[in-house]
Structure formats: C-alpha cells, structure tokens
Short mmCIF file of N, CA, C and O in Angstrom, two decimals:
data_model
loop_
_atom_site.label_atom_id
_atom_site.label_comp_id
_atom_site.label_asym_id
_atom_site.label_seq_id
_atom_site.Cartn_x
_atom_site.Cartn_y
_atom_site.Cartn_z
N GLN A 37 -26.23 -1.39 29.05
CA GLN A 37 -26.84 -2.64 28.18
C GLN A 37 -27.55 -2.37 26.93
O GLN A 37 -28.04 -1.30 27.08
N VAL A 38 -27.34 -3.27 26.29
CA VAL A 38 -27.87 -3.01 24.73
C VAL A 38 -29.10 -4.24 24.31
O VAL A 38 -28.38 -5.52 24.59
N GLN A 39 -30.10 -4.17 24.22
CA GLN A 39 -31.13 -4.68 23.64
C GLN A 39 -31.27 -4.83 21.89
O GLN A 39 -31.85 -3.63 21.74
N LEU A 40 -31.39 -5.71 21.40
CA LEU A 40 -31.49 -5.57 19.87
C LEU A 40 -32.41 -6.64 19.16
O LEU A 40 -32.92 -7.83 19.88
N VAL A 41 -33.37 -5.88 18.21
CA VAL A 41 -34.34 -6.85 17.72
C VAL A 41 -34.48 -6.59 16.43
O VAL A 41 -34.42 -5.40 15.81
N GLU A 42 -34.11 -7.62 15.61
CA GLU A 42 -34.29 -7.28 13.91
C GLU A 42 -35.66 -7.96 13.47
O GLU A 42 -36.29 -8.48 13.85
N SER A 43 -35.53 -7.26 12.24
CA SER A 43 -36.94 -7.98 11.70
C SER A 43 -36.37 -7.68 10.08
O SER A 43 -35.51 -6.99 9.62
N GLY A 44 -37.40 -7.70 9.32
CA GLY A 44 -37.49 -7.49 7.78
C GLY A 44 -37.19 -8.61 7.08
O GLY A 44 -36.99 -8.58 5.77
N GLY A 45 -36.60 -9.82 7.39
CA GLY A 45 -36.17 -10.80 6.69
C GLY A 45 -37.42 -11.54 5.93
O GLY A 45 -38.32 -11.45 6.13
N GLY A 46 -36.89 -12.47 5.38
CA GLY A 46 -38.09 -12.91 4.20
C GLY A 46 -37.33 -14.10 3.51
O GLY A 46 -36.40 -14.00 2.75
N SER A 47 -38.68 -14.60 2.57
CA SER A 47 -38.14 -15.24 1.47
C SER A 47 -38.03 -14.52 -0.09
O SER A 47 -39.02 -13.69 -0.56
N VAL A 48 -36.98 -14.31 -0.82
CA VAL A 48 -37.15 -13.55 -2.21
C VAL A 48 -36.22 -14.44 -3.43
O VAL A 48 -36.00 -15.24 -2.60
N GLN A 49 -36.73 -14.13 -4.39
CA GLN A 49 -36.36 -14.65 -5.64
C GLN A 49 -34.66 -14.25 -5.93
O GLN A 49 -34.22 -12.70 -5.59
N ALA A 50 -33.97 -14.65 -6.35
CA ALA A 50 -32.28 -14.17 -6.77
C ALA A 50 -32.82 -12.68 -7.60
O ALA A 50 -33.77 -13.02 -8.38
N GLY A 51 -32.00 -11.92 -7.32
CA GLY A 51 -32.06 -10.80 -7.76
C GLY A 51 -32.63 -9.73 -7.40
O GLY A 51 -32.89 -8.27 -7.22
N GLY A 52 -33.84 -10.10 -5.99
CA GLY A 52 -34.28 -9.27 -5.51
C GLY A 52 -33.89 -8.91 -4.13
O GLY A 52 -32.48 -8.72 -4.28
N SER A 53 -34.64 -8.12 -3.58
CA SER A 53 -34.18 -6.83 -2.49
C SER A 53 -34.96 -7.42 -1.35
O SER A 53 -36.15 -7.54 -1.02
N LEU A 54 -33.95 -6.98 -0.04
CA LEU A 54 -34.98 -6.93 1.43
C LEU A 54 -34.02 -5.50 2.06
O LEU A 54 -32.97 -5.27 1.99
N ARG A 55 -34.90 -5.46 2.86
CA ARG A 55 -34.25 -3.99 3.74
C ARG A 55 -34.59 -4.77 5.28
O ARG A 55 -35.67 -5.03 5.69
N LEU A 56 -33.27 -5.07 6.32
CA LEU A 56 -33.50 -5.70 7.45
C LEU A 56 -33.26 -4.34 8.64
O LEU A 56 -32.55 -3.36 7.98
N SER A 57 -34.03 -4.70 9.32
CA SER A 57 -33.93 -3.34 10.36
C SER A 57 -33.40 -4.04 11.94
O SER A 57 -34.10 -5.29 12.12
N CYS A 58 -32.88 -3.06 12.33
CA CYS A 58 -32.57 -3.59 13.63
C CYS A 58 -32.39 -2.26 14.59
O CYS A 58 -32.14 -1.41 14.64
N VAL A 59 -33.46 -2.72 15.89
CA VAL A 59 -34.04 -1.84 16.78
C VAL A 59 -32.91 -1.58 18.19
O VAL A 59 -33.26 -3.04 18.49
N ALA A 60 -32.35 -1.04 18.27
CA ALA A 60 -31.74 -0.89 19.62
C ALA A 60 -31.84 -0.19 20.95
O ALA A 60 -32.43 0.75 20.58
N SER A 61 -32.14 -0.82 21.74
CA SER A 61 -32.51 -0.23 22.73
C SER A 61 -31.18 0.03 23.88
O SER A 61 -30.73 -1.22 24.37
N ILE A 62 -30.88 0.96 24.29
CA ILE A 62 -29.54 1.23 24.77
C ILE A 62 -29.60 1.94 26.16
O ILE A 62 -30.37 3.14 26.07
N ASP A 63 -29.08 1.60 27.22
CA ASP A 63 -29.42 2.51 28.44
C ASP A 63 -28.43 3.41 28.78
O ASP A 63 -28.24 4.22 29.86
N THR A 64 -27.63 3.70 27.71
CA THR A 64 -26.64 4.71 28.01
C THR A 64 -26.52 5.86 27.14
O THR A 64 -26.84 5.26 26.08
N PRO A 65 -26.09 6.51 27.24
CA PRO A 65 -25.64 7.57 26.02
C PRO A 65 -24.78 7.09 24.96
O PRO A 65 -24.81 8.16 23.79
N ASN A 66 -24.04 6.45 25.19
CA ASN A 66 -22.76 6.17 24.50
C ASN A 66 -23.07 5.03 23.28
O ASN A 66 -24.01 3.83 23.56
N ARG A 67 -22.62 5.43 22.39
CA ARG A 67 -23.57 4.70 20.68
C ARG A 67 -22.47 3.68 20.46
O ARG A 67 -21.13 3.71 20.83
N PRO A 68 -23.07 2.50 20.80
CA PRO A 68 -22.19 1.33 20.08
C PRO A 68 -21.64 1.16 18.55
O PRO A 68 -22.24 1.78 18.12
N VAL A 69 -20.50 0.16 18.41
CA VAL A 69 -20.45 -0.22 16.97
C VAL A 69 -21.72 -1.03 16.71
O VAL A 69 -22.23 -1.84 17.54
N MET A 70 -22.46 -0.88 15.66
CA MET A 70 -23.69 -2.00 15.24
C MET A 70 -22.92 -2.93 13.92
O MET A 70 -22.34 -1.74 12.67
N GLY A 71 -23.13 -3.92 14.23
CA GLY A 71 -22.67 -4.64 12.50
C GLY A 71 -23.86 -5.88 12.39
O GLY A 71 -25.24 -5.97 13.23
N TRP A 72 -23.95 -6.19 11.30
CA TRP A 72 -24.38 -7.13 10.65
C TRP A 72 -23.86 -8.55 10.49
O TRP A 72 -22.65 -8.63 9.55
N PHE A 73 -24.31 -9.40 10.93
CA PHE A 73 -23.39 -10.86 10.57
C PHE A 73 -24.87 -11.76 9.93
O PHE A 73 -25.77 -11.48 9.96
N ARG A 74 -24.35 -13.36 9.52
CA ARG A 74 -24.84 -13.85 9.06
C ARG A 74 -24.38 -15.61 9.09
O ARG A 74 -23.28 -15.12 9.12
N GLN A 75 -25.22 -16.47 9.24
CA GLN A 75 -24.44 -17.49 9.16
C GLN A 75 -25.94 -18.47 8.70
O GLN A 75 -27.04 -18.54 8.76
N ALA A 76 -25.06 -19.06 7.87
CA ALA A 76 -25.96 -20.43 6.75
C ALA A 76 -25.69 -21.93 7.57
O ALA A 76 -24.63 -22.03 8.44
N PRO A 77 -26.36 -22.50 7.62
CA PRO A 77 -26.51 -23.98 8.13
C PRO A 77 -24.83 -24.72 7.85
O PRO A 77 -24.60 -24.51 6.51
N GLY A 78 -24.26 -25.14 8.41
CA GLY A 78 -22.93 -25.82 8.40
C GLY A 78 -21.59 -24.53 8.33
O GLY A 78 -20.95 -25.25 8.16
N LYS A 79 -22.15 -23.81 8.42
CA LYS A 79 -21.19 -22.36 8.22
C LYS A 79 -20.64 -21.41 9.40
O LYS A 79 -21.55 -21.43 10.30
N GLU A 80 -19.78 -21.05 9.47
CA GLU A 80 -19.54 -20.31 10.38
C GLU A 80 -20.11 -19.07 10.26
O GLU A 80 -20.34 -18.36 9.49
N ARG A 81 -20.39 -17.87 11.55
CA ARG A 81 -20.82 -16.93 11.40
C ARG A 81 -19.98 -15.91 10.80
O ARG A 81 -18.58 -15.90 11.01
N GLU A 82 -20.72 -15.21 9.61
CA GLU A 82 -19.51 -14.39 9.35
C GLU A 82 -20.04 -13.16 9.20
O GLU A 82 -21.41 -12.41 9.05
N GLY A 83 -18.90 -11.82 9.25
CA GLY A 83 -19.55 -10.30 9.43
C GLY A 83 -19.76 -9.86 8.19
O GLY A 83 -19.05 -10.41 6.98
N VAL A 84 -20.83 -9.10 7.99
CA VAL A 84 -21.22 -8.84 6.78
C VAL A 84 -21.27 -7.38 6.29
O VAL A 84 -20.85 -6.55 5.54
N ALA A 85 -21.42 -6.55 7.47
CA ALA A 85 -21.20 -4.98 7.56
C ALA A 85 -20.90 -4.10 8.72
O ALA A 85 -22.12 -5.46 9.70
N ALA A 86 -20.64 -3.43 9.33
CA ALA A 86 -20.73 -2.43 10.41
C ALA A 86 -20.73 -1.22 10.31
O ALA A 86 -20.24 -0.62 9.29
N ILE A 87 -21.34 -0.32 11.05
CA ILE A 87 -21.12 0.83 10.98
C ILE A 87 -20.88 1.40 12.84
O ILE A 87 -21.23 0.97 13.66
N TYR A 88 -19.91 2.63 12.29
CA TYR A 88 -19.45 3.36 13.28
C TYR A 88 -20.56 4.04 14.10
O TYR A 88 -21.10 4.93 13.55
N PRO A 89 -20.44 4.99 15.02
CA PRO A 89 -21.31 5.85 15.90
C PRO A 89 -20.65 7.30 14.64
O PRO A 89 -22.00 7.66 14.82
N GLY A 90 -20.13 7.62 14.64
CA GLY A 90 -19.71 8.50 13.63
C GLY A 90 -20.10 8.11 12.23
O GLY A 90 -19.97 9.29 11.39
N GLY A 91 -20.72 7.27 11.95
CA GLY A 91 -21.06 6.93 10.11
C GLY A 91 -20.17 6.19 9.35
O GLY A 91 -20.24 5.91 8.08
N GLY A 92 -19.04 5.77 10.05
CA GLY A 92 -17.82 5.06 9.45
C GLY A 92 -18.42 3.58 8.74
O GLY A 92 -19.15 2.90 9.85
N ARG A 93 -18.31 3.30 7.61
CA ARG A 93 -18.72 1.57 7.25
C ARG A 93 -17.99 1.05 6.80
O ARG A 93 -16.99 1.01 6.12
N LEU A 94 -17.83 -0.21 7.49
CA LEU A 94 -17.33 -1.55 6.65
C LEU A 94 -17.95 -2.52 5.97
O LEU A 94 -19.11 -3.18 6.57
N TYR A 95 -17.80 -3.13 4.57
CA TYR A 95 -18.15 -4.37 4.26
C TYR A 95 -17.30 -5.33 3.94
O TYR A 95 -16.48 -5.48 3.85
N ALA A 96 -18.02 -6.55 4.25
CA ALA A 96 -17.24 -7.86 3.74
C ALA A 96 -17.35 -7.55 1.99
O ALA A 96 -18.24 -7.49 1.28
N ASP A 97 -16.16 -8.17 1.34
CA ASP A 97 -15.86 -7.98 0.09
C ASP A 97 -16.72 -8.73 -0.50
O ASP A 97 -17.31 -8.36 -1.56
N SER A 98 -17.41 -9.72 0.08
CA SER A 98 -18.34 -10.67 -0.87
C SER A 98 -20.21 -9.76 -0.98
O SER A 98 -20.95 -10.04 -1.85
N VAL A 99 -19.92 -8.83 -0.29
CA VAL A 99 -21.55 -7.85 -0.30
C VAL A 99 -21.27 -6.88 -0.36
O VAL A 99 -22.40 -5.76 -0.61
N LYS A 100 -20.06 -5.93 -0.58
CA LYS A 100 -19.78 -4.65 -0.66
C LYS A 100 -20.39 -3.79 -1.21
O LYS A 100 -21.08 -2.53 -1.77
N ASP A 101 -20.88 -4.61 -2.79
CA ASP A 101 -21.28 -3.88 -4.07
C ASP A 101 -22.48 -4.03 -4.04
O ASP A 101 -23.16 -3.45 -5.00
N ARG A 102 -23.23 -4.81 -3.03
CA ARG A 102 -24.52 -5.27 -3.23
C ARG A 102 -25.50 -4.49 -1.71
O ARG A 102 -26.65 -4.46 -2.03
N PHE A 103 -24.71 -4.39 -0.67
CA PHE A 103 -25.58 -4.48 0.66
C PHE A 103 -24.84 -2.55 0.70
O PHE A 103 -24.24 -2.40 0.58
N THR A 104 -25.95 -2.38 1.76
CA THR A 104 -25.34 -0.87 2.50
C THR A 104 -26.08 -1.02 3.75
O THR A 104 -27.21 -1.29 3.95
N ILE A 105 -25.36 -0.65 4.68
CA ILE A 105 -25.59 -0.58 6.00
C ILE A 105 -25.83 0.90 6.19
O ILE A 105 -25.29 1.54 5.97
N SER A 106 -26.77 1.17 7.28
CA SER A 106 -27.00 2.54 7.37
C SER A 106 -28.09 2.85 8.68
O SER A 106 -28.00 1.31 9.30
N LYS A 107 -28.03 3.85 9.20
CA LYS A 107 -28.66 4.25 10.72
C LYS A 107 -29.61 5.37 10.99
O LYS A 107 -29.59 6.44 9.71
N ASP A 108 -30.48 5.07 11.63
CA ASP A 108 -31.38 6.06 12.05
C ASP A 108 -31.02 6.38 13.23
O ASP A 108 -31.63 6.03 14.07
N GLY A 109 -30.22 7.64 13.58
CA GLY A 109 -29.88 7.77 15.25
C GLY A 109 -30.92 7.99 16.07
O GLY A 109 -30.84 7.52 17.20
N PRO A 110 -31.97 9.24 15.33
CA PRO A 110 -33.09 9.51 16.41
C PRO A 110 -33.98 8.22 16.73
O PRO A 110 -34.63 7.89 17.85
N LYS A 111 -34.15 7.11 15.64
CA LYS A 111 -34.62 6.05 16.00
C LYS A 111 -33.89 4.98 16.39
O LYS A 111 -34.72 3.57 16.91
N ASN A 112 -32.67 5.15 16.84
CA ASN A 112 -31.97 3.85 17.40
C ASN A 112 -32.08 2.69 16.78
O ASN A 112 -32.27 1.70 16.85
N THR A 113 -32.00 2.68 15.09
CA THR A 113 -31.99 1.62 14.26
C THR A 113 -31.32 1.75 13.04
O THR A 113 -30.78 2.75 12.82
N VAL A 114 -30.66 0.37 13.11
CA VAL A 114 -29.49 0.49 11.59
C VAL A 114 -30.35 -0.61 10.98
O VAL A 114 -30.99 -1.72 11.18
N TYR A 115 -30.14 -0.31 9.79
CA TYR A 115 -30.39 -1.12 8.47
C TYR A 115 -29.59 -1.56 7.74
O TYR A 115 -28.32 -1.11 7.62
N LEU A 116 -29.92 -2.64 7.40
CA LEU A 116 -29.02 -3.28 6.35
C LEU A 116 -29.57 -3.54 4.64
O LEU A 116 -30.93 -4.12 4.81
N HIS A 117 -29.56 -2.82 3.69
CA HIS A 117 -30.35 -3.11 2.81
C HIS A 117 -29.63 -3.95 1.96
O HIS A 117 -28.25 -3.75 1.51
N LEU A 118 -30.13 -4.98 1.52
CA LEU A 118 -29.34 -6.07 0.67
C LEU A 118 -30.33 -5.86 -0.88
O LEU A 118 -31.59 -6.17 -1.10
N ASN A 119 -29.44 -5.90 -1.62
CA ASN A 119 -29.89 -6.04 -3.38
C ASN A 119 -28.91 -7.16 -3.94
O ASN A 119 -27.85 -7.59 -3.80
N SER A 120 -29.63 -7.24 -5.29
CA SER A 120 -29.05 -8.20 -6.10
C SER A 120 -28.85 -9.37 -5.57
O SER A 120 -27.68 -10.21 -5.61
N LEU A 121 -29.80 -9.90 -4.78
CA LEU A 121 -29.50 -11.19 -3.70
C LEU A 121 -29.15 -12.42 -5.08
O LEU A 121 -30.19 -12.69 -5.71
N THR A 122 -28.85 -13.61 -4.19
CA THR A 122 -28.25 -14.44 -4.30
C THR A 122 -28.31 -15.71 -3.70
O THR A 122 -28.98 -15.42 -2.64
N PRO A 123 -28.27 -16.86 -4.11
CA PRO A 123 -29.03 -17.98 -3.29
C PRO A 123 -27.90 -18.20 -2.13
O PRO A 123 -28.28 -18.49 -1.01
N GLU A 124 -26.64 -18.02 -2.39
CA GLU A 124 -25.53 -17.78 -1.73
C GLU A 124 -25.92 -16.97 -0.41
O GLU A 124 -25.08 -16.83 0.36
N ASP A 125 -26.76 -15.77 -0.90
CA ASP A 125 -26.89 -15.02 0.50
C ASP A 125 -27.98 -15.72 1.80
O ASP A 125 -28.38 -14.93 2.63
N THR A 126 -28.34 -16.65 1.06
CA THR A 126 -29.34 -17.55 2.12
C THR A 126 -28.57 -17.58 3.36
O THR A 126 -27.84 -18.30 3.54
N ALA A 127 -29.50 -17.32 4.46
CA ALA A 127 -28.66 -17.37 5.84
C ALA A 127 -29.96 -16.65 6.98
O ALA A 127 -30.36 -15.76 6.63
N MET A 128 -29.28 -16.96 8.09
CA MET A 128 -29.70 -16.11 9.24
C MET A 128 -29.18 -15.05 9.52
O MET A 128 -27.78 -15.37 9.64
N TYR A 129 -29.41 -13.89 9.66
CA TYR A 129 -28.79 -12.33 9.90
C TYR A 129 -29.11 -12.10 11.11
O TYR A 129 -29.98 -11.84 11.43
N TYR A 130 -28.05 -11.81 11.55
CA TYR A 130 -27.98 -10.96 13.02
C TYR A 130 -27.81 -9.64 13.02
O TYR A 130 -26.38 -9.21 12.65
N CYS A 131 -28.17 -9.14 14.07
CA CYS A 131 -27.79 -7.79 14.14
C CYS A 131 -26.80 -7.74 15.66
O CYS A 131 -27.22 -8.65 16.37
N ALA A 132 -25.80 -6.62 15.92
CA ALA A 132 -24.77 -7.27 16.62
C ALA A 132 -24.41 -5.61 17.12
O ALA A 132 -24.42 -4.74 16.31
N ALA A 133 -24.08 -5.44 18.65
CA ALA A 133 -23.71 -4.31 19.13
C ALA A 133 -22.36 -4.87 20.00
O ALA A 133 -22.35 -5.63 20.67
N GLY A 134 -21.65 -3.84 19.95
CA GLY A 134 -20.15 -3.90 21.10
C GLY A 134 -19.76 -2.25 21.15
O GLY A 134 -19.68 -1.62 20.31
N TYR A 135 -18.97 -2.42 21.95
CA TYR A 135 -18.23 -1.27 22.38
C TYR A 135 -16.97 -1.60 22.33
O TYR A 135 -16.21 -2.67 22.53
N ASP A 136 -15.80 -0.12 22.14
CA ASP A 136 -14.29 -0.83 22.52
C ASP A 136 -13.79 -1.83 20.95
O ASP A 136 -12.75 -2.88 21.32
N ILE A 137 -14.38 -1.45 19.91
CA ILE A 137 -14.25 -2.52 18.90
C ILE A 137 -12.92 -1.99 18.18
O ILE A 137 -13.30 -0.75 17.33
N THR A 138 -11.89 -2.66 17.60
CA THR A 138 -10.95 -2.15 17.44
C THR A 138 -11.24 -2.43 15.49
O THR A 138 -12.03 -3.11 14.91
N TRP A 139 -10.57 -1.43 14.88
CA TRP A 139 -10.92 -1.14 13.40
C TRP A 139 -10.59 -2.60 12.88
O TRP A 139 -11.51 -3.26 12.22
N ASP A 140 -9.66 -3.29 12.82
CA ASP A 140 -9.27 -4.36 12.50
C ASP A 140 -10.43 -5.65 13.35
O ASP A 140 -10.31 -6.81 12.69
N SER A 141 -11.40 -5.35 14.10
CA SER A 141 -12.32 -6.67 14.55
C SER A 141 -13.48 -6.24 14.15
O SER A 141 -14.38 -6.58 14.58
N THR A 142 -13.74 -5.21 13.55
CA THR A 142 -15.26 -4.46 13.02
C THR A 142 -16.22 -5.72 12.64
O THR A 142 -17.24 -5.84 12.87
N VAL A 143 -15.48 -6.60 11.77
CA VAL A 143 -16.50 -7.85 11.15
C VAL A 143 -16.14 -9.06 11.68
O VAL A 143 -16.35 -9.82 11.21
N SER A 144 -15.66 -8.77 12.96
CA SER A 144 -15.26 -10.16 14.13
C SER A 144 -16.44 -10.46 14.85
O SER A 144 -16.61 -9.25 15.56
N ALA A 145 -17.06 -11.37 14.52
CA ALA A 145 -18.41 -11.79 15.59
C ALA A 145 -17.74 -11.58 16.98
O ALA A 145 -18.65 -11.30 17.70
N GLY A 146 -16.62 -12.09 17.13
CA GLY A 146 -16.37 -12.27 18.70
C GLY A 146 -15.91 -10.89 19.13
O GLY A 146 -15.99 -10.91 20.57
N ALA A 147 -15.99 -10.15 18.74
CA ALA A 147 -15.44 -8.45 19.33
C ALA A 147 -17.13 -7.82 19.52
O ALA A 147 -16.62 -6.84 20.27
N TYR A 148 -17.97 -8.68 19.28
CA TYR A 148 -19.62 -8.19 19.70
C TYR A 148 -20.13 -8.81 21.10
O TYR A 148 -19.86 -9.84 20.73
N THR A 149 -20.61 -8.06 21.75
CA THR A 149 -21.12 -8.32 23.11
C THR A 149 -22.64 -8.66 23.38
O THR A 149 -22.76 -9.73 23.73
N TYR A 150 -23.46 -8.05 22.21
CA TYR A 150 -24.74 -8.00 22.39
C TYR A 150 -25.39 -8.44 20.81
O TYR A 150 -25.01 -7.77 19.89
N TRP A 151 -26.23 -9.47 21.00
CA TRP A 151 -26.77 -9.88 19.84
C TRP A 151 -28.27 -9.85 19.63
O TRP A 151 -28.98 -10.37 20.60
N GLY A 152 -29.04 -9.74 18.59
CA GLY A 152 -30.27 -10.19 18.39
C GLY A 152 -30.55 -11.56 18.12
O GLY A 152 -29.57 -12.47 17.87
N LYS A 153 -31.52 -11.97 17.88
CA LYS A 153 -32.06 -13.48 17.95
C LYS A 153 -32.19 -13.59 16.33
O LYS A 153 -32.12 -14.66 16.20
N GLY A 154 -31.89 -12.71 15.44
CA GLY A 154 -31.91 -13.00 14.14
C GLY A 154 -32.82 -13.09 13.20
O GLY A 154 -33.88 -13.11 14.04
N THR A 155 -32.93 -12.82 11.94
CA THR A 155 -33.58 -12.91 10.77
C THR A 155 -33.50 -13.70 9.70
O THR A 155 -32.76 -13.53 9.15
N GLN A 156 -34.26 -14.88 9.31
CA GLN A 156 -34.10 -15.40 8.19
C GLN A 156 -34.29 -15.03 7.12
O GLN A 156 -35.25 -14.11 6.70
N VAL A 157 -33.47 -14.67 5.94
CA VAL A 157 -33.21 -14.39 4.66
C VAL A 157 -33.08 -15.71 3.87
O VAL A 157 -32.08 -16.38 4.06
N THR A 158 -34.12 -16.08 3.09
CA THR A 158 -33.82 -16.94 2.24
C THR A 158 -33.94 -16.80 0.30
O THR A 158 -35.20 -16.01 0.16
N VAL A 159 -33.17 -16.92 -0.06
CA VAL A 159 -33.08 -16.66 -1.60
C VAL A 159 -33.13 -17.65 -2.55
O VAL A 159 -32.44 -18.53 -2.69
N SER A 160 -34.24 -17.94 -3.11
CA SER A 160 -34.28 -18.85 -4.46
C SER A 160 -33.91 -18.49 -5.77
O SER A 160 -34.18 -17.33 -6.17
N SER A 161 -33.29 -19.56 -6.54
CA SER A 161 -32.73 -19.30 -7.80
C SER A 161 -33.79 -19.37 -8.50
O SER A 161 -34.83 -20.10 -8.33
#
C-alpha cells in the first residue's frame, strides 16, 4: 500500500517557478512508478510527468522543456520542478503511484492506483 502527500503548490506570476514535493509512504520494498498529473476546472486530468524506479522519465509534450521530475530515493520523495510557468499551467497537481504500469500507460491516470489529495498551482499573467 502507498500513501502520498503533496506539497509546494502556490500562486506565482507567469515566468516563475515552483517545486512540488510528494512524500511516499510505502509498506513494501517494491518501488512504484511515480507520476504527476494535473487537472484544471472543466478539464480532464492529464499526465504531466512520470519517473520509474530505475530513473527513467517521461514528460507530456506540453511541459517537457519546462518541467523536471526527480526523486530522492532515501527520502521516498518525488519532486516536480515547474519552470517558466504560464497561466495555462494553472491546475490542481496530483502525485500518483502505481505498479505494473506499461510504458505506453505511464502518463495515463487510469494506470495509477494511489493518489495524493493534490496541491494547487495558480499562475497569474
């Protein structure tokens, strides 16, 4: 079982940066795939980035030049660095974890079993 707690959201101006954190409490030695998703009002939840236990990373095309996902294994923490933010990045950002996720489902929300409660990112113009 995995429990996730996100933090680091806030309000920033366009062009600013934030670092989101996700602390994972995992009751097995098996490391899950960790993903970041976001959902804006009236829109579907979309994948942002994901990182595999071995370090492989995937990004949505809309963020891959601006966001960076990373992890600190000993701290069981996954980070999402958001740079060059625009108002279009405004959303609730969720941390997610899952096992047995195929490569082509890495940024698909339905592939993940465990979810945090989210942290709000608001970007003003």
